[in-house]
mmCIF file of N, CA and C in Angstrom:
data_model
loop_
_atom_site.group_PDB
_atom_site.id
_atom_site.type_symbol
_atom_site.label_atom_id
_atom_site.label_comp_id
_atom_site.label_asym_id
_atom_site.label_seq_id
_atom_site.Cartn_x
_atom_site.Cartn_y
_atom_site.Cartn_z
ATOM 1 N N MET A 164 17.392 -8.462 -1.545
ATOM 2 C CA MET A 164 17.969 -8.797 -2.961
ATOM 3 C C MET A 164 17.808 -7.566 -3.944
ATOM 4 N N VAL A 165 16.565 -7.021 -3.795
ATOM 5 C CA VAL A 165 16.163 -6.074 -4.872
ATOM 6 C C VAL A 165 17.001 -4.632 -4.482
ATOM 7 N N ARG A 166 17.272 -4.513 -2.976
ATOM 8 C CA ARG A 166 18.157 -3.419 -2.726
ATOM 9 C C ARG A 166 19.614 -3.465 -2.914
ATOM 10 N N GLN A 167 20.070 -4.696 -3.251
ATOM 11 C CA GLN A 167 21.685 -4.838 -3.264
ATOM 12 C C GLN A 167 22.083 -5.511 -4.458
ATOM 13 N N SER A 168 21.336 -6.073 -5.275
ATOM 14 C CA SER A 168 21.703 -6.824 -6.383
ATOM 15 C C SER A 168 21.876 -5.755 -7.509
ATOM 16 N N PRO A 169 23.076 -6.060 -8.229
ATOM 17 C CA PRO A 169 23.432 -5.251 -9.550
ATOM 18 C C PRO A 169 22.414 -5.205 -10.499
ATOM 19 N N ALA A 170 21.665 -6.360 -10.611
ATOM 20 C CA ALA A 170 20.549 -6.450 -11.650
ATOM 21 C C ALA A 170 19.637 -5.224 -11.386
ATOM 22 N N PHE A 171 19.410 -4.940 -10.101
ATOM 23 C CA PHE A 171 18.484 -3.880 -9.986
ATOM 24 C C PHE A 171 19.090 -2.460 -9.700
ATOM 25 N N LEU A 172 20.085 -2.465 -9.064
ATOM 26 C CA LEU A 172 20.753 -1.071 -8.841
ATOM 27 C C LEU A 172 21.288 -0.541 -10.092
ATOM 28 N N SER A 173 21.496 -1.189 -11.192
ATOM 29 C CA SER A 173 22.123 -0.692 -12.567
ATOM 30 C C SER A 173 20.914 -0.286 -13.351
ATOM 31 N N GLN A 174 19.780 -0.534 -13.098
ATOM 32 C CA GLN A 174 18.647 -0.353 -14.029
ATOM 33 C C GLN A 174 17.877 0.889 -13.431
ATOM 34 N N ALA A 175 17.231 1.657 -14.544
ATOM 35 C CA ALA A 175 16.559 2.867 -13.926
ATOM 36 C C ALA A 175 15.012 2.406 -13.743
ATOM 37 N N TRP A 176 14.186 3.182 -12.944
ATOM 38 C CA TRP A 176 12.784 2.918 -12.737
ATOM 39 C C TRP A 176 12.220 3.153 -14.044
ATOM 40 N N ARG A 177 11.256 2.282 -14.406
ATOM 41 C CA ARG A 177 10.422 2.357 -15.415
ATOM 42 C C ARG A 177 8.889 2.641 -14.967
ATOM 43 N N LYS A 178 8.402 3.514 -15.568
ATOM 44 C CA LYS A 178 6.965 4.093 -15.029
ATOM 45 C C LYS A 178 5.909 3.044 -15.881
ATOM 46 N N VAL A 179 4.951 2.644 -15.111
ATOM 47 C CA VAL A 179 3.697 1.914 -15.642
ATOM 48 C C VAL A 179 2.505 2.549 -15.133
ATOM 49 N N THR A 180 1.781 3.166 -15.857
ATOM 50 C CA THR A 180 0.393 3.794 -15.523
ATOM 51 C C THR A 180 -0.643 2.788 -15.667
ATOM 52 N N LEU A 181 -1.374 2.597 -14.550
ATOM 53 C CA LEU A 181 -2.561 1.812 -14.518
ATOM 54 C C LEU A 181 -3.944 2.785 -14.455
ATOM 55 N N SER A 182 -4.829 2.376 -15.388
ATOM 56 C CA SER A 182 -5.949 3.068 -15.503
ATOM 57 C C SER A 182 -6.995 2.517 -14.415
ATOM 58 N N ARG A 183 -7.860 3.279 -13.717
ATOM 59 C CA ARG A 183 -8.687 2.892 -12.833
ATOM 60 C C ARG A 183 -10.085 3.456 -13.256
ATOM 61 N N GLN A 184 -11.301 2.671 -12.743
ATOM 62 C CA GLN A 184 -12.531 3.178 -12.987
ATOM 63 C C GLN A 184 -12.953 4.192 -12.452
ATOM 64 N N THR A 185 -12.800 4.176 -11.005
ATOM 65 C CA THR A 185 -13.455 5.176 -10.184
ATOM 66 C C THR A 185 -12.388 6.365 -9.871
ATOM 67 N N LEU A 186 -11.119 6.164 -9.725
ATOM 68 C CA LEU A 186 -10.287 7.234 -9.376
ATOM 69 C C LEU A 186 -9.330 7.511 -10.695
ATOM 70 N N GLY A 187 -8.433 8.474 -10.431
ATOM 71 C CA GLY A 187 -7.530 8.809 -11.496
ATOM 72 C C GLY A 187 -6.522 7.730 -11.794
ATOM 73 N N PRO A 188 -5.595 7.720 -12.649
ATOM 74 C CA PRO A 188 -4.536 6.684 -13.039
ATOM 75 C C PRO A 188 -3.630 6.696 -11.885
ATOM 76 N N GLN A 189 -3.295 5.434 -11.675
ATOM 77 C CA GLN A 189 -2.310 5.090 -10.811
ATOM 78 C C GLN A 189 -0.940 4.932 -11.445
ATOM 79 N N VAL A 190 0.162 5.578 -10.971
ATOM 80 C CA VAL A 190 1.574 5.451 -11.466
ATOM 81 C C VAL A 190 2.450 4.696 -10.544
ATOM 82 N N TRP A 191 2.895 3.521 -11.068
ATOM 83 C CA TRP A 191 4.018 2.865 -10.356
ATOM 84 C C TRP A 191 5.267 2.776 -11.184
ATOM 85 N N GLU A 192 6.229 2.857 -10.347
ATOM 86 C CA GLU A 192 7.889 2.777 -10.804
ATOM 87 C C GLU A 192 8.172 1.411 -10.672
ATOM 88 N N VAL A 193 8.856 0.544 -11.567
ATOM 89 C CA VAL A 193 9.124 -0.768 -11.533
ATOM 90 C C VAL A 193 10.409 -0.966 -11.919
ATOM 91 N N LYS A 194 11.084 -1.968 -11.312
ATOM 92 C CA LYS A 194 12.361 -2.655 -11.794
ATOM 93 C C LYS A 194 12.181 -4.090 -11.718
ATOM 94 N N ALA A 195 12.772 -4.785 -12.825
ATOM 95 C CA ALA A 195 12.534 -6.185 -12.752
ATOM 96 C C ALA A 195 13.565 -6.957 -13.399
ATOM 97 N N ALA A 196 13.706 -8.279 -13.025
ATOM 98 C CA ALA A 196 14.968 -8.988 -13.470
ATOM 99 C C ALA A 196 14.604 -10.460 -13.441
ATOM 100 N N GLN A 197 15.202 -11.259 -14.280
ATOM 101 C CA GLN A 197 15.038 -12.763 -14.180
ATOM 102 C C GLN A 197 15.999 -13.400 -13.237
ATOM 103 N N VAL A 198 15.303 -14.244 -12.298
ATOM 104 C CA VAL A 198 16.171 -14.781 -11.211
ATOM 105 C C VAL A 198 15.798 -16.417 -11.369
ATOM 106 N N TRP A 199 16.804 -17.104 -10.676
ATOM 107 C CA TRP A 199 16.673 -18.529 -10.430
ATOM 108 C C TRP A 199 16.114 -18.835 -9.073
ATOM 109 N N GLN A 200 15.332 -19.844 -8.811
ATOM 110 C CA GLN A 200 14.926 -20.041 -7.511
ATOM 111 C C GLN A 200 15.584 -21.430 -6.889
ATOM 112 N N VAL A 201 15.962 -21.426 -5.715
ATOM 113 C CA VAL A 201 16.356 -22.786 -5.054
ATOM 114 C C VAL A 201 15.341 -23.647 -4.871
ATOM 115 N N GLN A 202 15.230 -24.834 -5.286
ATOM 116 C CA GLN A 202 14.133 -25.910 -5.048
ATOM 117 C C GLN A 202 14.854 -26.911 -4.536
ATOM 118 N N GLY A 203 14.568 -27.288 -3.328
ATOM 119 C CA GLY A 203 15.409 -28.239 -2.602
ATOM 120 C C GLY A 203 17.011 -27.777 -2.377
ATOM 121 N N GLU A 204 17.732 -28.536 -3.014
ATOM 122 C CA GLU A 204 19.140 -28.237 -2.978
ATOM 123 C C GLU A 204 19.564 -27.766 -4.431
ATOM 124 N N ASP A 205 18.767 -27.716 -5.475
ATOM 125 C CA ASP A 205 18.971 -27.573 -6.847
ATOM 126 C C ASP A 205 18.386 -26.345 -7.274
ATOM 127 N N TRP A 206 19.058 -25.592 -8.171
ATOM 128 C CA TRP A 206 18.390 -24.575 -8.851
ATOM 129 C C TRP A 206 17.194 -24.786 -9.811
ATOM 130 N N SER A 207 16.420 -23.941 -9.851
ATOM 131 C CA SER A 207 15.156 -24.155 -10.766
ATOM 132 C C SER A 207 15.546 -24.376 -12.250
ATOM 133 N N GLN A 208 14.667 -24.969 -12.863
ATOM 134 C CA GLN A 208 14.966 -25.415 -14.362
ATOM 135 C C GLN A 208 14.876 -24.183 -15.144
ATOM 136 N N ARG A 209 14.084 -23.133 -14.839
ATOM 137 C CA ARG A 209 13.827 -22.040 -15.613
ATOM 138 C C ARG A 209 13.887 -20.622 -14.649
ATOM 139 N N THR A 210 13.973 -19.607 -15.259
ATOM 140 C CA THR A 210 13.855 -18.419 -14.448
ATOM 141 C C THR A 210 12.621 -17.865 -14.164
ATOM 142 N N TYR A 211 12.453 -17.021 -13.287
ATOM 143 C CA TYR A 211 11.351 -16.438 -12.812
ATOM 144 C C TYR A 211 11.508 -14.946 -12.726
ATOM 145 N N TRP A 212 10.494 -14.207 -12.951
ATOM 146 C CA TRP A 212 10.528 -12.657 -12.719
ATOM 147 C C TRP A 212 10.589 -12.338 -11.247
ATOM 148 N N LEU A 213 11.429 -11.479 -10.764
ATOM 149 C CA LEU A 213 11.304 -10.814 -9.616
ATOM 150 C C LEU A 213 11.093 -9.337 -9.868
ATOM 151 N N ILE A 214 10.050 -8.895 -9.284
ATOM 152 C CA ILE A 214 9.576 -7.464 -9.725
ATOM 153 C C ILE A 214 9.659 -6.577 -8.449
ATOM 154 N N TRP A 215 10.162 -5.515 -8.511
ATOM 155 C CA TRP A 215 10.194 -4.487 -7.406
ATOM 156 C C TRP A 215 9.407 -3.201 -7.978
ATOM 157 N N ALA A 216 8.262 -2.930 -7.162
ATOM 158 C CA ALA A 216 7.477 -1.663 -7.731
ATOM 159 C C ALA A 216 7.304 -0.790 -6.569
ATOM 160 N N ARG A 217 7.142 0.624 -6.750
ATOM 161 C CA ARG A 217 6.775 1.463 -5.931
ATOM 162 C C ARG A 217 5.577 2.424 -6.502
ATOM 163 N N ASN A 218 4.731 2.619 -5.629
ATOM 164 C CA ASN A 218 3.706 3.733 -5.983
ATOM 165 C C ASN A 218 4.030 5.139 -5.904
ATOM 166 N N VAL A 219 4.195 5.768 -6.971
ATOM 167 C CA VAL A 219 4.600 7.161 -6.861
ATOM 168 C C VAL A 219 3.816 8.053 -5.979
ATOM 169 N N THR A 220 2.567 7.845 -5.933
ATOM 170 C CA THR A 220 1.655 8.690 -5.082
ATOM 171 C C THR A 220 1.770 8.497 -3.557
ATOM 172 N N THR A 221 1.757 7.155 -3.149
ATOM 173 C CA THR A 221 1.786 6.782 -1.687
ATOM 174 C C THR A 221 3.052 6.521 -1.264
ATOM 175 N N GLY A 222 3.962 5.988 -2.245
ATOM 176 C CA GLY A 222 5.210 5.547 -1.808
ATOM 177 C C GLY A 222 5.358 4.075 -1.298
ATOM 178 N N LYS A 223 4.104 3.591 -1.471
ATOM 179 C CA LYS A 223 4.133 1.962 -1.017
ATOM 180 C C LYS A 223 4.991 1.321 -1.881
ATOM 181 N N ARG A 224 5.666 0.258 -1.347
ATOM 182 C CA ARG A 224 6.769 -0.668 -2.001
ATOM 183 C C ARG A 224 6.239 -2.004 -2.074
ATOM 184 N N SER A 225 6.411 -2.724 -3.279
ATOM 185 C CA SER A 225 6.054 -4.144 -3.164
ATOM 186 C C SER A 225 6.826 -4.816 -4.068
ATOM 187 N N THR A 226 7.179 -6.180 -3.666
ATOM 188 C CA THR A 226 7.896 -7.072 -4.484
ATOM 189 C C THR A 226 7.111 -8.272 -4.702
ATOM 190 N N SER A 227 7.312 -8.892 -5.930
ATOM 191 C CA SER A 227 6.596 -10.142 -6.282
ATOM 192 C C SER A 227 7.472 -10.980 -7.145
ATOM 193 N N CYS A 228 7.061 -12.244 -7.207
ATOM 194 C CA CYS A 228 7.746 -13.233 -8.127
ATOM 195 C C CYS A 228 6.746 -14.025 -8.745
ATOM 196 N N PRO A 229 6.062 -13.488 -9.768
ATOM 197 C CA PRO A 229 5.030 -14.224 -10.486
ATOM 198 C C PRO A 229 5.688 -15.318 -11.287
ATOM 199 N N THR A 230 4.990 -16.519 -11.296
ATOM 200 C CA THR A 230 5.476 -17.532 -12.008
ATOM 201 C C THR A 230 4.950 -17.646 -13.401
ATOM 202 N N ARG A 231 5.164 -16.394 -14.022
ATOM 203 C CA ARG A 231 4.922 -16.306 -15.595
ATOM 204 C C ARG A 231 6.300 -16.602 -16.411
ATOM 205 N N PRO A 232 6.029 -16.939 -17.626
ATOM 206 C CA PRO A 232 7.353 -17.183 -18.403
ATOM 207 C C PRO A 232 8.099 -15.915 -18.632
ATOM 208 N N ALA A 233 9.270 -16.112 -19.251
ATOM 209 C CA ALA A 233 10.159 -14.897 -19.300
ATOM 210 C C ALA A 233 9.778 -14.132 -20.581
ATOM 211 N N THR A 234 8.898 -14.677 -21.413
ATOM 212 C CA THR A 234 8.369 -13.856 -22.296
ATOM 213 C C THR A 234 7.303 -12.709 -21.851
ATOM 214 N N ALA A 235 6.810 -12.978 -20.870
ATOM 215 C CA ALA A 235 5.664 -12.137 -20.290
ATOM 216 C C ALA A 235 6.309 -10.650 -20.121
ATOM 217 N N LYS A 236 5.215 -9.717 -20.412
ATOM 218 C CA LYS A 236 5.692 -8.283 -20.390
ATOM 219 C C LYS A 236 5.709 -7.753 -18.949
ATOM 220 N N VAL A 237 6.608 -7.086 -18.438
ATOM 221 C CA VAL A 237 6.537 -6.512 -16.935
ATOM 222 C C VAL A 237 5.407 -5.740 -16.797
ATOM 223 N N ALA A 238 4.964 -4.813 -17.642
ATOM 224 C CA ALA A 238 3.832 -3.983 -17.462
ATOM 225 C C ALA A 238 2.721 -4.769 -17.295
ATOM 226 N N THR A 239 2.377 -5.767 -17.966
ATOM 227 C CA THR A 239 1.197 -6.622 -17.747
ATOM 228 C C THR A 239 1.270 -7.513 -16.467
ATOM 229 N N LEU A 240 2.331 -7.925 -16.150
ATOM 230 C CA LEU A 240 2.702 -8.473 -14.699
ATOM 231 C C LEU A 240 2.181 -7.505 -13.573
ATOM 232 N N VAL A 241 2.793 -6.350 -13.681
ATOM 233 C CA VAL A 241 2.211 -5.309 -12.658
ATOM 234 C C VAL A 241 0.782 -4.939 -12.582
ATOM 235 N N ARG A 242 0.165 -4.930 -13.966
ATOM 236 C CA ARG A 242 -1.364 -4.678 -14.096
ATOM 237 C C ARG A 242 -2.184 -5.858 -13.334
ATOM 238 N N VAL A 243 -1.641 -7.059 -13.505
ATOM 239 C CA VAL A 243 -2.191 -8.284 -12.907
ATOM 240 C C VAL A 243 -2.060 -8.215 -11.356
ATOM 241 N N ARG A 244 -0.840 -7.862 -10.912
ATOM 242 C CA ARG A 244 -0.689 -7.849 -9.653
ATOM 243 C C ARG A 244 -1.595 -6.717 -8.762
ATOM 244 N N VAL A 245 -1.604 -5.509 -9.297
ATOM 245 C CA VAL A 245 -2.363 -4.545 -8.660
ATOM 246 C C VAL A 245 -3.774 -4.850 -8.830
ATOM 247 N N ARG A 246 -4.319 -5.402 -9.844
ATOM 248 C CA ARG A 246 -5.730 -5.549 -10.051
ATOM 249 C C ARG A 246 -6.194 -6.690 -9.104
ATOM 250 N N ARG A 247 -5.381 -7.492 -8.427
ATOM 251 C CA ARG A 247 -5.628 -8.538 -7.642
ATOM 252 C C ARG A 247 -6.480 -7.889 -6.479
ATOM 253 N N TRP A 248 -6.261 -6.757 -6.140
ATOM 254 C CA TRP A 248 -7.003 -6.065 -5.017
ATOM 255 C C TRP A 248 -8.546 -6.093 -5.508
ATOM 256 N N ASN A 249 -8.969 -6.035 -6.639
ATOM 257 C CA ASN A 249 -10.324 -6.030 -6.979
ATOM 258 C C ASN A 249 -11.112 -7.428 -6.566
ATOM 259 N N VAL A 250 -10.291 -8.540 -6.940
ATOM 260 C CA VAL A 250 -10.794 -9.973 -6.491
ATOM 261 C C VAL A 250 -10.829 -9.884 -5.073
ATOM 262 N N GLU A 251 -9.795 -9.623 -4.236
ATOM 263 C CA GLU A 251 -9.917 -9.730 -2.864
ATOM 264 C C GLU A 251 -10.994 -8.880 -2.277
ATOM 265 N N HIS A 252 -11.324 -7.726 -2.814
ATOM 266 C CA HIS A 252 -12.389 -6.670 -2.336
ATOM 267 C C HIS A 252 -13.588 -7.464 -2.479
ATOM 268 N N GLY A 253 -13.817 -7.964 -3.775
ATOM 269 C CA GLY A 253 -15.187 -8.756 -4.021
ATOM 270 C C GLY A 253 -15.385 -9.834 -2.988
ATOM 271 N N PHE A 254 -14.370 -10.799 -2.664
ATOM 272 C CA PHE A 254 -14.583 -11.857 -1.697
ATOM 273 C C PHE A 254 -14.823 -11.074 -0.261
ATOM 274 N N ARG A 255 -14.240 -9.942 -0.034
ATOM 275 C CA ARG A 255 -14.353 -9.427 1.394
ATOM 276 C C ARG A 255 -15.707 -9.047 1.504
ATOM 277 N N VAL A 256 -16.218 -8.173 0.386
ATOM 278 C CA VAL A 256 -17.662 -7.708 0.490
ATOM 279 C C VAL A 256 -18.572 -8.897 0.305
ATOM 280 N N GLY A 257 -18.583 -9.938 -0.300
ATOM 281 C CA GLY A 257 -19.270 -11.079 -0.395
ATOM 282 C C GLY A 257 -19.404 -11.687 0.947
ATOM 283 N N LYS A 258 -18.315 -11.892 1.698
ATOM 284 C CA LYS A 258 -18.318 -12.440 3.056
ATOM 285 C C LYS A 258 -19.015 -11.690 4.031
ATOM 286 N N SER A 259 -18.757 -10.278 4.017
ATOM 287 C CA SER A 259 -19.330 -9.510 5.216
ATOM 288 C C SER A 259 -20.758 -8.988 4.669
ATOM 289 N N GLU A 260 -21.101 -8.898 3.442
ATOM 290 C CA GLU A 260 -22.502 -8.245 3.192
ATOM 291 C C GLU A 260 -23.524 -9.220 2.506
ATOM 292 N N LEU A 261 -23.035 -10.182 1.862
ATOM 293 C CA LEU A 261 -23.934 -10.926 1.051
ATOM 294 C C LEU A 261 -24.065 -12.454 1.428
ATOM 295 N N GLY A 262 -23.431 -12.998 2.431
ATOM 296 C CA GLY A 262 -23.613 -14.270 3.003
ATOM 297 C C GLY A 262 -22.826 -15.290 2.411
ATOM 298 N N PHE A 263 -21.552 -14.856 1.753
ATOM 299 C CA PHE A 263 -20.772 -15.993 1.131
ATOM 300 C C PHE A 263 -20.230 -16.918 2.111
ATOM 301 N N THR A 264 -20.064 -16.473 3.437
ATOM 302 C CA THR A 264 -19.516 -17.463 4.287
ATOM 303 C C THR A 264 -20.717 -18.439 5.004
ATOM 304 N N HIS A 265 -21.891 -17.995 4.545
ATOM 305 C CA HIS A 265 -23.007 -19.006 5.173
ATOM 306 C C HIS A 265 -23.061 -20.337 4.398
ATOM 307 N N TYR A 266 -22.363 -20.462 3.276
ATOM 308 C CA TYR A 266 -22.350 -21.929 2.636
ATOM 309 C C TYR A 266 -21.885 -22.963 3.593
ATOM 310 N N GLU A 267 -22.765 -23.914 3.713
ATOM 311 C CA GLU A 267 -22.361 -25.228 4.542
ATOM 312 C C GLU A 267 -22.496 -26.472 3.708
ATOM 313 N N GLY A 268 -22.352 -26.453 2.347
ATOM 314 C CA GLY A 268 -22.498 -27.551 1.683
ATOM 315 C C GLY A 268 -21.106 -28.240 1.742
ATOM 316 N N ARG A 269 -21.045 -29.512 0.763
ATOM 317 C CA ARG A 269 -19.854 -30.165 0.852
ATOM 318 C C ARG A 269 -19.241 -30.474 -0.602
ATOM 319 N N SER A 270 -19.817 -29.768 -1.789
ATOM 320 C CA SER A 270 -19.389 -30.004 -2.883
ATOM 321 C C SER A 270 -18.929 -28.817 -3.645
ATOM 322 N N TYR A 271 -18.033 -28.798 -4.346
ATOM 323 C CA TYR A 271 -17.250 -27.794 -5.156
ATOM 324 C C TYR A 271 -18.270 -27.011 -5.965
ATOM 325 N N THR A 272 -19.141 -27.878 -6.775
ATOM 326 C CA THR A 272 -20.194 -27.479 -7.522
ATOM 327 C C THR A 272 -21.244 -26.448 -6.640
ATOM 328 N N GLY A 273 -21.651 -26.989 -5.459
ATOM 329 C CA GLY A 273 -22.482 -26.111 -4.748
ATOM 330 C C GLY A 273 -21.726 -25.065 -4.190
ATOM 331 N N LEU A 274 -20.448 -24.890 -3.878
ATOM 332 C CA LEU A 274 -19.760 -23.739 -3.590
ATOM 333 C C LEU A 274 -19.826 -22.725 -4.631
ATOM 334 N N MET A 275 -19.554 -23.209 -6.070
ATOM 335 C CA MET A 275 -19.484 -22.337 -7.022
ATOM 336 C C MET A 275 -20.867 -21.501 -7.371
ATOM 337 N N ARG A 276 -21.985 -22.354 -7.258
ATOM 338 C CA ARG A 276 -23.281 -22.027 -7.483
ATOM 339 C C ARG A 276 -23.604 -20.794 -6.458
ATOM 340 N N HIS A 277 -23.326 -21.201 -5.169
ATOM 341 C CA HIS A 277 -23.401 -20.089 -4.174
ATOM 342 C C HIS A 277 -22.640 -18.847 -4.254
ATOM 343 N N GLN A 278 -21.371 -19.015 -4.844
ATOM 344 C CA GLN A 278 -20.598 -17.769 -5.066
ATOM 345 C C GLN A 278 -21.243 -16.959 -6.249
ATOM 346 N N VAL A 279 -21.680 -17.756 -7.249
ATOM 347 C CA VAL A 279 -22.260 -16.919 -8.503
ATOM 348 C C VAL A 279 -23.571 -16.310 -7.897
ATOM 349 N N LEU A 280 -24.452 -16.862 -6.990
ATOM 350 C CA LEU A 280 -25.610 -16.054 -6.700
ATOM 351 C C LEU A 280 -25.162 -14.820 -5.655
ATOM 352 N N CYS A 281 -24.099 -15.042 -4.877
ATOM 353 C CA CYS A 281 -23.487 -13.808 -4.265
ATOM 354 C C CYS A 281 -23.135 -12.736 -4.993
ATOM 355 N N LEU A 282 -22.525 -13.036 -6.136
ATOM 356 C CA LEU A 282 -21.912 -12.093 -7.071
ATOM 357 C C LEU A 282 -23.027 -11.470 -8.025
ATOM 358 N N LEU A 283 -24.002 -12.286 -8.332
ATOM 359 C CA LEU A 283 -25.296 -11.729 -8.908
ATOM 360 C C LEU A 283 -25.897 -10.731 -8.085
ATOM 361 N N MET A 284 -26.046 -10.968 -6.862
ATOM 362 C CA MET A 284 -26.734 -10.173 -5.811
ATOM 363 C C MET A 284 -25.997 -8.876 -5.766
ATOM 364 N N LEU A 285 -24.530 -8.893 -5.730
ATOM 365 C CA LEU A 285 -23.696 -7.689 -5.454
ATOM 366 C C LEU A 285 -23.864 -6.890 -6.718
ATOM 367 N N THR A 286 -23.817 -7.535 -7.959
ATOM 368 C CA THR A 286 -24.203 -6.720 -9.235
ATOM 369 C C THR A 286 -25.391 -6.160 -9.123
ATOM 370 N N PHE A 287 -26.538 -6.723 -8.780
ATOM 371 C CA PHE A 287 -27.907 -6.215 -8.661
ATOM 372 C C PHE A 287 -27.856 -5.013 -7.698
ATOM 373 N N VAL A 288 -27.241 -5.028 -6.425
ATOM 374 C CA VAL A 288 -27.152 -4.073 -5.582
ATOM 375 C C VAL A 288 -26.373 -2.822 -6.067
ATOM 376 N N ALA A 289 -25.202 -3.066 -6.833
ATOM 377 C CA ALA A 289 -24.269 -2.012 -7.203
ATOM 378 C C ALA A 289 -25.128 -1.258 -8.261
ATOM 379 N N GLU A 290 -25.678 -1.883 -9.117
ATOM 380 C CA GLU A 290 -26.478 -1.316 -10.285
ATOM 381 C C GLU A 290 -27.642 -0.332 -9.739
ATOM 382 N N HIS A 291 -28.378 -0.948 -8.827
ATOM 383 C CA HIS A 291 -29.337 -0.065 -8.244
ATOM 384 C C HIS A 291 -28.934 0.885 -7.333
ATOM 385 N N THR A 292 -27.679 0.845 -6.620
ATOM 386 C CA THR A 292 -27.147 1.897 -5.935
ATOM 387 C C THR A 292 -26.703 3.165 -6.816
ATOM 388 N N GLN A 293 -26.131 2.738 -7.876
ATOM 389 C CA GLN A 293 -25.729 3.849 -8.891
ATOM 390 C C GLN A 293 -26.801 4.491 -9.414
ATOM 391 N N ARG A 294 -28.037 3.792 -9.772
ATOM 392 C CA ARG A 294 -29.213 4.466 -10.230
ATOM 393 C C ARG A 294 -29.788 5.400 -9.186
ATOM 394 N N LEU A 295 -29.916 4.895 -8.037
ATOM 395 C CA LEU A 295 -30.439 5.694 -6.938
ATOM 396 C C LEU A 295 -29.699 6.866 -6.629
ATOM 397 N N ARG A 296 -28.295 6.743 -6.609
ATOM 398 C CA ARG A 296 -27.417 7.933 -6.545
ATOM 399 C C ARG A 296 -27.632 8.958 -7.325
ATOM 400 N N GLY A 297 -27.790 8.692 -8.549
ATOM 401 C CA GLY A 297 -28.156 9.623 -9.736
ATOM 402 C C GLY A 297 -29.317 10.469 -9.439
ATOM 403 N N GLU A 298 -30.297 9.999 -8.660
ATOM 404 C CA GLU A 298 -31.503 10.665 -8.473
ATOM 405 C C GLU A 298 -31.390 11.686 -7.056
ATOM 406 N N LYS A 299 -30.575 11.405 -6.280
ATOM 407 C CA LYS A 299 -30.344 12.125 -5.220
ATOM 408 C C LYS A 299 -30.018 13.536 -5.339
ATOM 409 N N SER A 300 -30.523 14.409 -4.822
ATOM 410 C CA SER A 300 -30.167 15.884 -5.034
ATOM 411 C C SER A 300 -29.355 16.286 -3.775
ATOM 412 N N GLY A 301 -28.581 17.369 -3.793
ATOM 413 C CA GLY A 301 -27.800 17.884 -2.849
ATOM 414 C C GLY A 301 -26.358 17.170 -2.694
ATOM 415 N N GLY A 302 -25.961 16.597 -3.875
ATOM 416 C CA GLY A 302 -24.688 15.966 -3.756
ATOM 417 C C GLY A 302 -24.626 14.766 -2.880
ATOM 418 N N GLY A 303 -25.678 14.089 -2.624
ATOM 419 C CA GLY A 303 -25.572 12.888 -1.882
ATOM 420 C C GLY A 303 -25.531 12.967 -0.462
ATOM 421 N N ARG A 304 -25.684 14.162 0.236
ATOM 422 C CA ARG A 304 -25.579 14.209 1.596
ATOM 423 C C ARG A 304 -27.054 14.047 2.221
ATOM 424 N N TRP A 305 -27.002 13.480 3.297
ATOM 425 C CA TRP A 305 -28.136 13.370 4.096
ATOM 426 C C TRP A 305 -28.757 14.373 4.870
ATOM 427 N N SER A 306 -30.061 14.515 4.797
ATOM 428 C CA SER A 306 -30.660 15.494 5.561
ATOM 429 C C SER A 306 -31.965 14.924 6.292
ATOM 430 N N ARG A 307 -32.412 15.707 7.247
ATOM 431 C CA ARG A 307 -33.342 15.228 8.115
ATOM 432 C C ARG A 307 -34.720 14.855 7.292
ATOM 433 N N SER A 308 -35.009 15.845 6.275
ATOM 434 C CA SER A 308 -36.135 15.600 5.383
ATOM 435 C C SER A 308 -35.980 14.503 4.491
ATOM 436 N N ALA A 309 -34.812 13.995 4.152
ATOM 437 C CA ALA A 309 -34.431 12.984 3.165
ATOM 438 C C ALA A 309 -34.556 11.684 4.020
ATOM 439 N N VAL A 310 -34.270 11.554 5.278
ATOM 440 C CA VAL A 310 -34.419 10.277 5.970
ATOM 441 C C VAL A 310 -35.788 10.021 6.368
ATOM 442 N N ARG A 311 -36.587 10.972 6.696
ATOM 443 C CA ARG A 311 -37.932 10.727 7.044
ATOM 444 C C ARG A 311 -38.797 9.970 6.179
#
C-alpha cells in the first residue's frame, strides 16, 4: 500500500532526527497517512496512522500502524517506534545475563519484583562498568600485564 497509494506517492519524505545517547543522531525519512482498518466485514470507526520510514544511513525500511489518535504527531510516533529497541534490548540482556528467565513464581506481583531486581542489578553493573572503564589506561585494550 505504501508503495502504490497516492496518499504516499504524492507526499515528499519528511526528515526526523533522533538523538541517541551513545552514538550520533539517527536520521529517518518518513511518510505518513491516516487509514481505516477492516475489522471483520466493516471498516473501523476511526482512522489509524500508517507510517512508512527509512533510515538514511542504513537504508532500512519500516512500516508501522500505531494505534494512537489522529492528533498524535508523526515525529513523536517515529521516536517511540525506534526507542522500542531499548526496551527489547533490556529484556534480552536481563534474560541472558541477569537471570530474568529463572523466575518460577505464579503471581504477577512476584514477576514484577523479580524484574525490578534484575533491572536494579543491570543498573548497578552498568554504573560500575562505566566507572572502571574510566580508570583503564591504553584505550581499554587488554594486555597480558593487565590480565594477570
